[in-house]
């Protein structure tokens, strides 16, 4: 955790989980306060300190030739393992590191994570998810929740997975 008066540097490198690229290190930065600002339109701080950042994507933007008809929020980063563990209670990632993206997650687990984030914020869940194997938290089976099938998914007030056009 950052403490006012600390000096921090940032080291950046690319990794495919096996090999790392050459790293680049920033100049030292003096921490002047206890809060660290993350640029996002909507930020959620989880109890473990993980920050889920979301930015608004406006309607009318063209992606792959598709003009989007609805505004939506998209996470600014992949879901990290520490975010996933905080909300889901498990981590099946092969390359286990809290700050790295969660992997080995199927669509159903991703939908269940979106529901957990919605519940954390007190919002309507967009999916109906059930465990298919008792006591196996990774055995989710999810479908769109009641009124949110097909194009109605845009009406769900909670967090959801992006559509093909949004992705």
Short mmCIF file of C-alpha atoms in Angstrom, two decimals:
data_model
loop_
_atom_site.label_atom_id
_atom_site.label_comp_id
_atom_site.label_asym_id
_atom_site.label_seq_id
_atom_site.Cartn_x
_atom_site.Cartn_y
_atom_site.Cartn_z
CA UNK A 1 0.00 0.00 0.00
CA UNK A 2 1.16 3.47 -0.84
CA UNK A 3 2.00 5.78 2.03
CA UNK A 4 2.53 9.52 1.68
CA UNK A 5 6.24 10.21 1.39
CA UNK A 6 7.06 6.86 -0.28
CA UNK A 7 8.97 6.86 -3.55
CA UNK A 8 7.68 4.39 -6.12
CA UNK A 9 8.73 3.33 -9.59
CA UNK A 10 6.78 1.41 -12.18
CA UNK A 11 8.30 -1.50 -14.08
CA UNK A 12 6.49 -2.66 -17.21
CA UNK A 13 7.07 -5.79 -19.26
CA UNK A 14 5.04 -8.07 -21.50
CA UNK A 15 4.51 -11.69 -20.50
CA UNK A 16 2.84 -14.63 -22.17
CA UNK A 17 2.94 -16.58 -18.91
CA UNK A 18 6.17 -18.33 -19.86
CA UNK A 19 8.64 -15.67 -21.00
CA UNK A 20 8.95 -11.99 -20.13
CA UNK A 21 10.08 -9.22 -22.46
CA UNK A 22 12.74 -6.68 -21.57
CA UNK A 23 11.40 -4.43 -18.81
CA UNK A 24 11.18 -0.66 -18.84
CA UNK A 25 11.29 1.26 -15.54
CA UNK A 26 9.78 4.67 -14.89
CA UNK A 27 11.45 7.55 -13.11
CA UNK A 28 10.83 7.58 -9.34
CA UNK A 29 7.53 9.16 -8.27
CA UNK A 30 6.92 10.65 -4.81
CA UNK A 31 3.59 9.56 -3.32
CA UNK A 32 2.02 12.76 -2.04
CA UNK A 33 -1.25 11.44 -0.61
CA UNK A 34 -2.93 8.18 0.35
CA UNK A 35 -5.25 8.03 -2.65
CA UNK A 36 -4.14 6.90 -6.06
CA UNK A 37 -6.27 8.10 -8.95
CA UNK A 38 -7.25 5.67 -11.70
CA UNK A 39 -8.79 7.27 -14.79
CA UNK A 40 -12.24 5.78 -15.29
CA UNK A 41 -15.79 6.99 -15.70
CA UNK A 42 -17.02 4.63 -12.98
CA UNK A 43 -14.72 2.98 -10.42
CA UNK A 44 -15.63 0.24 -7.95
CA UNK A 45 -13.32 -0.51 -5.03
CA UNK A 46 -13.68 -4.06 -3.75
CA UNK A 47 -13.10 -4.86 -0.06
CA UNK A 48 -9.63 -6.31 -0.83
CA UNK A 49 -8.59 -2.97 -2.39
CA UNK A 50 -8.88 -4.09 -6.02
CA UNK A 51 -10.26 -1.35 -8.26
CA UNK A 52 -12.61 -2.25 -11.08
CA UNK A 53 -12.51 0.61 -13.58
CA UNK A 54 -15.18 1.09 -16.22
CA UNK A 55 -15.33 3.62 -19.05
CA UNK A 56 -18.42 4.63 -20.98
CA UNK A 57 -18.58 3.73 -24.67
CA UNK A 58 -21.13 6.01 -26.35
CA UNK A 59 -23.73 4.80 -28.84
CA UNK A 60 -23.10 5.53 -32.49
CA UNK A 61 -19.45 4.46 -32.31
CA UNK A 62 -18.46 2.15 -35.13
CA UNK A 63 -16.78 -1.13 -34.25
CA UNK A 64 -16.13 -3.59 -37.04
CA UNK A 65 -18.67 -1.85 -39.24
CA UNK A 66 -21.40 -1.93 -36.55
CA UNK A 67 -22.89 1.31 -35.22
CA UNK A 68 -23.71 0.68 -31.57
CA UNK A 69 -27.23 1.68 -30.61
CA UNK A 70 -26.73 1.81 -26.82
CA UNK A 71 -24.23 3.41 -24.45
CA UNK A 72 -22.49 0.90 -22.19
CA UNK A 73 -19.65 0.60 -19.68
CA UNK A 74 -16.60 -1.54 -20.50
CA UNK A 75 -13.97 -2.54 -17.95
CA UNK A 76 -10.67 -0.73 -18.50
CA UNK A 77 -8.67 -3.92 -17.87
CA UNK A 78 -9.14 -7.64 -17.92
CA UNK A 79 -10.60 -9.16 -14.75
CA UNK A 80 -7.60 -9.81 -12.52
CA UNK A 81 -7.22 -12.91 -10.38
CA UNK A 82 -7.56 -10.88 -7.17
CA UNK A 83 -10.84 -9.32 -8.43
CA UNK A 84 -12.14 -12.76 -9.37
CA UNK A 85 -11.18 -14.36 -6.04
CA UNK A 86 -12.72 -11.46 -4.08
CA UNK A 87 -16.12 -11.91 -5.73
CA UNK A 88 -16.13 -15.60 -6.66
CA UNK A 89 -14.05 -17.20 -3.89
CA UNK A 90 -11.84 -19.37 -6.11
CA UNK A 91 -9.13 -19.17 -8.78
CA UNK A 92 -8.54 -21.89 -11.38
CA UNK A 93 -5.85 -19.93 -13.23
CA UNK A 94 -2.87 -21.94 -14.39
CA UNK A 95 -0.50 -18.97 -13.99
CA UNK A 96 -1.39 -17.97 -10.44
CA UNK A 97 -0.61 -14.31 -9.71
CA UNK A 98 -3.11 -11.88 -8.08
CA UNK A 99 -2.49 -8.96 -10.45
CA UNK A 100 -2.57 -11.01 -13.65
CA UNK A 101 -5.74 -11.60 -15.71
CA UNK A 102 -7.85 -14.54 -14.61
CA UNK A 103 -7.73 -17.39 -17.13
CA UNK A 104 -9.28 -20.84 -17.54
CA UNK A 105 -12.70 -19.21 -17.10
CA UNK A 106 -15.60 -20.17 -19.36
CA UNK A 107 -18.53 -17.99 -20.49
CA UNK A 108 -20.71 -19.22 -17.61
CA UNK A 109 -18.10 -18.30 -14.98
CA UNK A 110 -17.67 -14.88 -16.63
CA UNK A 111 -21.46 -14.35 -16.51
CA UNK A 112 -21.50 -15.41 -12.83
CA UNK A 113 -18.69 -12.87 -12.16
CA UNK A 114 -20.78 -10.13 -13.84
CA UNK A 115 -23.67 -11.13 -11.55
CA UNK A 116 -21.42 -11.02 -8.48
CA UNK A 117 -20.23 -7.53 -9.45
CA UNK A 118 -23.86 -6.45 -9.96
CA UNK A 119 -24.83 -7.86 -6.55
CA UNK A 120 -21.85 -6.10 -4.92
CA UNK A 121 -23.14 -2.80 -6.36
CA UNK A 122 -26.76 -3.60 -5.43
CA UNK A 123 -27.90 -3.85 -9.06
CA UNK A 124 -30.15 -6.31 -10.90
CA UNK A 125 -28.32 -9.44 -12.10
CA UNK A 126 -28.42 -9.98 -15.87
CA UNK A 127 -28.05 -13.78 -15.75
CA UNK A 128 -29.62 -16.69 -13.92
CA UNK A 129 -26.78 -18.96 -12.80
CA UNK A 130 -26.85 -22.30 -11.01
CA UNK A 131 -24.16 -24.73 -9.92
CA UNK A 132 -24.28 -27.98 -11.86
CA UNK A 133 -22.00 -29.83 -9.40
CA UNK A 134 -22.55 -29.35 -5.65
CA UNK A 135 -19.63 -27.72 -3.84
CA UNK A 136 -17.83 -26.92 -7.13
CA UNK A 137 -17.94 -23.12 -7.50
CA UNK A 138 -16.59 -23.32 -11.06
CA UNK A 139 -19.50 -25.47 -12.32
CA UNK A 140 -21.87 -22.62 -13.21
CA UNK A 141 -24.53 -22.89 -15.87
CA UNK A 142 -25.93 -19.46 -16.78
CA UNK A 143 -28.62 -18.08 -19.09
CA UNK A 144 -29.91 -14.55 -19.64
CA UNK A 145 -32.12 -13.52 -16.73
CA UNK A 146 -35.89 -13.58 -17.37
CA UNK A 147 -36.69 -10.33 -19.18
CA UNK A 148 -33.24 -9.88 -20.69
CA UNK A 149 -33.17 -12.35 -23.60
CA UNK A 150 -31.82 -11.35 -27.02
CA UNK A 151 -31.79 -7.62 -27.67
CA UNK A 152 -33.44 -7.03 -24.26
CA UNK A 153 -30.03 -7.65 -22.66
CA UNK A 154 -29.41 -3.92 -23.23
CA UNK A 155 -32.19 -3.15 -20.74
CA UNK A 156 -30.53 -4.99 -17.85
CA UNK A 157 -29.35 -2.40 -15.30
CA UNK A 158 -26.62 -4.71 -13.91
CA UNK A 159 -23.23 -5.70 -15.28
CA UNK A 160 -23.17 -8.08 -18.24
CA UNK A 161 -20.79 -9.50 -20.79
CA UNK A 162 -20.31 -7.46 -23.97
CA UNK A 163 -22.17 -8.52 -27.11
CA UNK A 164 -20.17 -9.55 -30.18
CA UNK A 165 -20.62 -6.07 -31.67
CA UNK A 166 -19.46 -4.39 -28.42
CA UNK A 167 -16.46 -6.68 -28.02
#
